[in-house]
mmCIF file of C-alpha atoms in Angstrom:
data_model
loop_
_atom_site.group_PDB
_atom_site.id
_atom_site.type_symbol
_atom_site.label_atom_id
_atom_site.label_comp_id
_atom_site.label_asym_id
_atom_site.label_seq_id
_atom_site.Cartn_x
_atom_site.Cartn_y
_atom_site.Cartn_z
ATOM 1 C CA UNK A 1 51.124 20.227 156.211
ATOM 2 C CA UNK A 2 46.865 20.552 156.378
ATOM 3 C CA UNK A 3 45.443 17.698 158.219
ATOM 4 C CA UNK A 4 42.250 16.457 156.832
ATOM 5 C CA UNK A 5 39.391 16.033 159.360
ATOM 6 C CA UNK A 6 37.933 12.937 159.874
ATOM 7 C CA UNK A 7 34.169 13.712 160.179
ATOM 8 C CA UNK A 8 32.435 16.894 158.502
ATOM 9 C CA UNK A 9 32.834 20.341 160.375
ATOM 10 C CA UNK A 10 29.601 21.745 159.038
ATOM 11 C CA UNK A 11 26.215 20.992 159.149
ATOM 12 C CA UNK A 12 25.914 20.417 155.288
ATOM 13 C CA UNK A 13 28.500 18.040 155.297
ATOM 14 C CA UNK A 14 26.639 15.720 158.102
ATOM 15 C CA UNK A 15 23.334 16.757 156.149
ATOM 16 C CA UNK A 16 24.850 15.270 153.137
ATOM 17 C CA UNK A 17 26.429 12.452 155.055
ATOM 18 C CA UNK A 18 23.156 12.015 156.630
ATOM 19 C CA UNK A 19 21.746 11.416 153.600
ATOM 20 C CA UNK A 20 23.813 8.754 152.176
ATOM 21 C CA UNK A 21 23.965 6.811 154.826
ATOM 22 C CA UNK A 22 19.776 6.771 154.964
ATOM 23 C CA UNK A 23 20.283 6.037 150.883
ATOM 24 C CA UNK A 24 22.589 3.108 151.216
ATOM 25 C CA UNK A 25 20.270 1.819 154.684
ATOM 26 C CA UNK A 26 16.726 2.477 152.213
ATOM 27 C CA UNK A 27 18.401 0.835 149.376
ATOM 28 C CA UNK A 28 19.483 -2.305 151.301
ATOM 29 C CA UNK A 29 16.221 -2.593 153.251
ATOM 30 C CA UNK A 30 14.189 -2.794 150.082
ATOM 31 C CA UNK A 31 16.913 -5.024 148.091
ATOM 32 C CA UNK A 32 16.204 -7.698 150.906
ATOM 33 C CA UNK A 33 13.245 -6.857 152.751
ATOM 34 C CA UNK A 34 11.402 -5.751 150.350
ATOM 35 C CA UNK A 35 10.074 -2.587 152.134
ATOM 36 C CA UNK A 36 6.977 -0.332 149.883
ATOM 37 C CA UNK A 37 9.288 2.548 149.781
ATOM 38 C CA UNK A 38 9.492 4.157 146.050
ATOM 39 C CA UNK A 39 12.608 3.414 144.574
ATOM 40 C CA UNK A 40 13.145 7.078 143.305
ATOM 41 C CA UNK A 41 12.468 8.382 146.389
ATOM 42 C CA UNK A 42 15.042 6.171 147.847
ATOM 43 C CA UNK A 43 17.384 7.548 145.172
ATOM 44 C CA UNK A 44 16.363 11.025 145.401
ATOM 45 C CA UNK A 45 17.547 10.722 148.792
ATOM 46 C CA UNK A 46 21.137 9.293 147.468
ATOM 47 C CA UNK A 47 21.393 12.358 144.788
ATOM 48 C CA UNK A 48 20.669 15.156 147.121
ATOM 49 C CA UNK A 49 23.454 13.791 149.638
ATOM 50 C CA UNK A 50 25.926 13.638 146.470
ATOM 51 C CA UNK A 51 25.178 17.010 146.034
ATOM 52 C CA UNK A 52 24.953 18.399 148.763
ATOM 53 C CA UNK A 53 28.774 16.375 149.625
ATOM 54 C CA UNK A 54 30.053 17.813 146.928
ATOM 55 C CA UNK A 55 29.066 21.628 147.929
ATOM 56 C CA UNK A 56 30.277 21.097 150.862
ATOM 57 C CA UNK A 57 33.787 19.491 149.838
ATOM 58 C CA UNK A 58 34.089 22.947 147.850
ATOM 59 C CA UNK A 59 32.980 24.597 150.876
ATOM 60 C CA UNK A 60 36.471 23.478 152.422
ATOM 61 C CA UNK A 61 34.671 20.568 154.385
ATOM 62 C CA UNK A 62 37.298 18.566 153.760
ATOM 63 C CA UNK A 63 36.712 15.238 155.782
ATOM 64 C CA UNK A 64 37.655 12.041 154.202
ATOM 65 C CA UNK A 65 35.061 10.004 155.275
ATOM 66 C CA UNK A 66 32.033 12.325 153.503
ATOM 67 C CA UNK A 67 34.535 12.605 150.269
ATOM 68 C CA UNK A 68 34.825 8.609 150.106
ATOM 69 C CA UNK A 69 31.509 7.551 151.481
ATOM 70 C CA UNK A 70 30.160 10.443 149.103
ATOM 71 C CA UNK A 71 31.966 8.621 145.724
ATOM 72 C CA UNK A 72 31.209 5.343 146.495
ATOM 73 C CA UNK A 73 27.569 5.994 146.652
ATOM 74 C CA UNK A 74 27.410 8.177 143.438
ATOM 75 C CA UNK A 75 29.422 5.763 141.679
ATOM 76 C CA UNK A 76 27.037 3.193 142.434
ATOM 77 C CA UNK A 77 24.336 5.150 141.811
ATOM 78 C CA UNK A 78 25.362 5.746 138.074
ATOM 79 C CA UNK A 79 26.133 2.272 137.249
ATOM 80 C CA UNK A 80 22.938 0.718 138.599
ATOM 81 C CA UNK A 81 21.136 3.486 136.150
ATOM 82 C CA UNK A 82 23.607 3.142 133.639
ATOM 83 C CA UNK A 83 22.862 -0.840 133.727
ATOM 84 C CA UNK A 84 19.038 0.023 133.977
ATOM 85 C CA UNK A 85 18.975 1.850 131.177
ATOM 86 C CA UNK A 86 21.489 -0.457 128.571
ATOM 87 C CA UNK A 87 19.532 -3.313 130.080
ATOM 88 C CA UNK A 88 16.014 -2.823 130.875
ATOM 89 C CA UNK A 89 14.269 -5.676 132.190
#
């Protein structure tokens, strides 16, 4: 039986975990704070670190938490545009 690891083995996997963790940190930080950071640079960062988990998942960087971490934060990611766009405000 394959063990999966538990963090990534290769730099593009902690590049791409890198950058989902400074998403969900940006996003937080201007949904309280209010920091005057542009929101789609704040999601720029989010989609490039989905992407960039994914290539690496097909890479065979197969650690757990970049594949969870990874969904969660694209998940979110298209429902708060999906909700943005049914219900502009």
């Amino acid at each position: 039986m394959r063990s999966t690891r538990v963090w990534p083995a290769s730099a593009l996997g902690w590049w791409a975990l890198g950058l989902i963790l400074a998403f969900a940190a940006l996003f937080v930080l201007k949904s309280t704070v209010g920091a005057p950071i542009p929101t789609f640079a704040i999601f720029a960062l989010g989609i490039v670190g989905a992407v960039l988990g994914v290539v690496a998942v097909i890479r065979r960087d197969l650690s757990w938490v970049l594949i969870v971490i990874g969904s969660l934060v694209t998940l979110f990611m298209v429902a708060w545009v999906g909700g943005e766009l049914l219900l502009p405000h």
